[in-house]
Amino acid sequence: MAKVGIFFGSSSGVTRGAAEILADEIKGAELIDMEEDFDGIEQFEDFDVLILGSSTWGQGDPQRDWVDPLYDLSNDRPDMDGKKVAFFGAGDQKTHGEHFLSALGKMHDLFISLGASAYGFTSTAGYEYEFSLAERDGKFCGLGIDDVNQEDLTEDRVKEWASQLKSEMGL
């Protein structure tokens, strides 16, 4: 059985809430809060599957808890061949539609450049935004959560995505 790590950063609690639902849905997955539990990029080596969560800030940047780890990954360039990765995170498609979920796109590009294989692409249908670095061929490179404008859809979206990941990744 694959060892699954759900790594997340969360300021307002939205990404944390999604991570907790994912952990309930994907039995045996370990939750790693980037602020409290993250020890360094070597920790990624402990898992076969990395499910990575971050909200989008500023000009499409990842959650502040991800800044140093992403910098370290960019500089140290560890080999991620064989790692399965999936991305999820929060954004506000109306107020910040010019960079909606762009942090996921930035994280996706980095992990793919290190050799990881990405899973969990989702439809952009049902979202209204101007631009997103997370969009690839009409899909998001992960799960988008908008608790500001679509809070009533969050739990079902996360549970459906967990089912998708279990199927795609053989979990």
Short mmCIF file of N, CA and C in Angstrom, two decimals, residues 91-101 123-132 135 140 144-146 148-150 153 157:
data_model
loop_
_atom_site.label_atom_id
_atom_site.label_comp_id
_atom_site.label_asym_id
_atom_site.label_seq_id
_atom_site.Cartn_x
_atom_site.Cartn_y
_atom_site.Cartn_z
N GLY A 91 -8.94 29.66 -3.12
CA GLY A 91 -8.81 30.94 -3.79
C GLY A 91 -10.16 31.63 -3.80
N ASP A 92 -10.18 32.85 -4.26
CA ASP A 92 -11.40 33.65 -4.37
C ASP A 92 -11.53 34.06 -5.83
N GLN A 93 -12.40 33.36 -6.57
CA GLN A 93 -12.50 33.56 -8.01
C GLN A 93 -13.06 34.91 -8.42
N LYS A 94 -13.79 35.57 -7.54
CA LYS A 94 -14.40 36.86 -7.90
C LYS A 94 -13.50 38.03 -7.52
N THR A 95 -13.06 38.09 -6.28
CA THR A 95 -12.22 39.20 -5.83
C THR A 95 -10.81 39.12 -6.39
N HIS A 96 -10.30 37.90 -6.54
CA HIS A 96 -8.93 37.70 -7.03
C HIS A 96 -8.92 36.79 -8.25
N GLY A 97 -9.84 37.02 -9.16
CA GLY A 97 -9.97 36.20 -10.35
C GLY A 97 -8.82 36.31 -11.33
N GLU A 98 -7.97 37.32 -11.16
CA GLU A 98 -6.84 37.50 -12.06
C GLU A 98 -5.70 36.52 -11.76
N HIS A 99 -5.75 35.86 -10.60
CA HIS A 99 -4.72 34.88 -10.23
C HIS A 99 -5.35 33.67 -9.55
N PHE A 100 -6.58 33.36 -9.85
CA PHE A 100 -7.31 32.29 -9.16
C PHE A 100 -6.53 30.97 -9.24
N LEU A 101 -6.23 30.42 -8.09
CA LEU A 101 -5.55 29.12 -7.93
C LEU A 101 -4.16 29.07 -8.57
N SER A 123 -12.15 19.74 -13.73
CA SER A 123 -12.79 20.64 -14.68
C SER A 123 -12.82 22.08 -14.14
N THR A 124 -12.72 23.03 -15.06
CA THR A 124 -12.86 24.44 -14.70
C THR A 124 -14.34 24.87 -14.73
N ALA A 125 -15.21 23.97 -15.16
CA ALA A 125 -16.64 24.29 -15.22
C ALA A 125 -17.16 24.62 -13.82
N GLY A 126 -18.00 25.65 -13.76
CA GLY A 126 -18.58 26.05 -12.49
C GLY A 126 -17.80 27.14 -11.77
N TYR A 127 -16.69 27.55 -12.34
CA TYR A 127 -15.88 28.62 -11.78
C TYR A 127 -15.91 29.80 -12.74
N GLU A 128 -15.85 31.02 -12.21
CA GLU A 128 -15.79 32.23 -13.02
C GLU A 128 -14.59 33.06 -12.56
N TYR A 129 -13.56 33.11 -13.39
CA TYR A 129 -12.33 33.81 -13.05
C TYR A 129 -11.72 34.35 -14.34
N GLU A 130 -10.77 35.26 -14.21
CA GLU A 130 -10.12 35.87 -15.37
C GLU A 130 -8.96 35.03 -15.89
N PHE A 131 -8.10 34.58 -14.97
CA PHE A 131 -6.88 33.89 -15.36
C PHE A 131 -6.42 32.99 -14.23
N SER A 132 -5.76 31.88 -14.60
CA SER A 132 -5.18 31.00 -13.61
C SER A 132 -3.99 30.26 -14.18
N GLU A 135 -4.55 26.45 -14.78
CA GLU A 135 -5.33 25.90 -15.89
C GLU A 135 -4.41 25.29 -16.94
N PHE A 140 -8.09 22.39 -14.35
CA PHE A 140 -7.16 22.81 -13.31
C PHE A 140 -6.22 21.64 -13.03
N GLY A 144 -9.72 23.03 -7.01
CA GLY A 144 -9.93 24.40 -6.58
C GLY A 144 -11.07 24.51 -5.59
N ILE A 145 -10.82 25.24 -4.51
CA ILE A 145 -11.81 25.47 -3.47
C ILE A 145 -12.03 26.97 -3.34
N ASP A 146 -13.28 27.39 -3.35
CA ASP A 146 -13.60 28.80 -3.17
C ASP A 146 -14.67 28.90 -2.09
N VAL A 148 -15.23 31.40 -0.26
CA VAL A 148 -15.79 32.75 -0.20
C VAL A 148 -17.08 32.81 -1.01
N ASN A 149 -17.05 32.23 -2.20
CA ASN A 149 -18.19 32.33 -3.12
C ASN A 149 -18.97 31.03 -3.30
N GLN A 150 -18.37 29.89 -2.97
CA GLN A 150 -19.02 28.60 -3.21
C GLN A 150 -18.82 27.63 -2.04
N LEU A 153 -20.29 24.11 -1.92
CA LEU A 153 -19.80 23.08 -2.82
C LEU A 153 -18.51 22.41 -2.33
N ARG A 157 -17.00 18.67 -3.35
CA ARG A 157 -15.87 18.72 -4.29
C ARG A 157 -14.66 17.96 -3.73
#
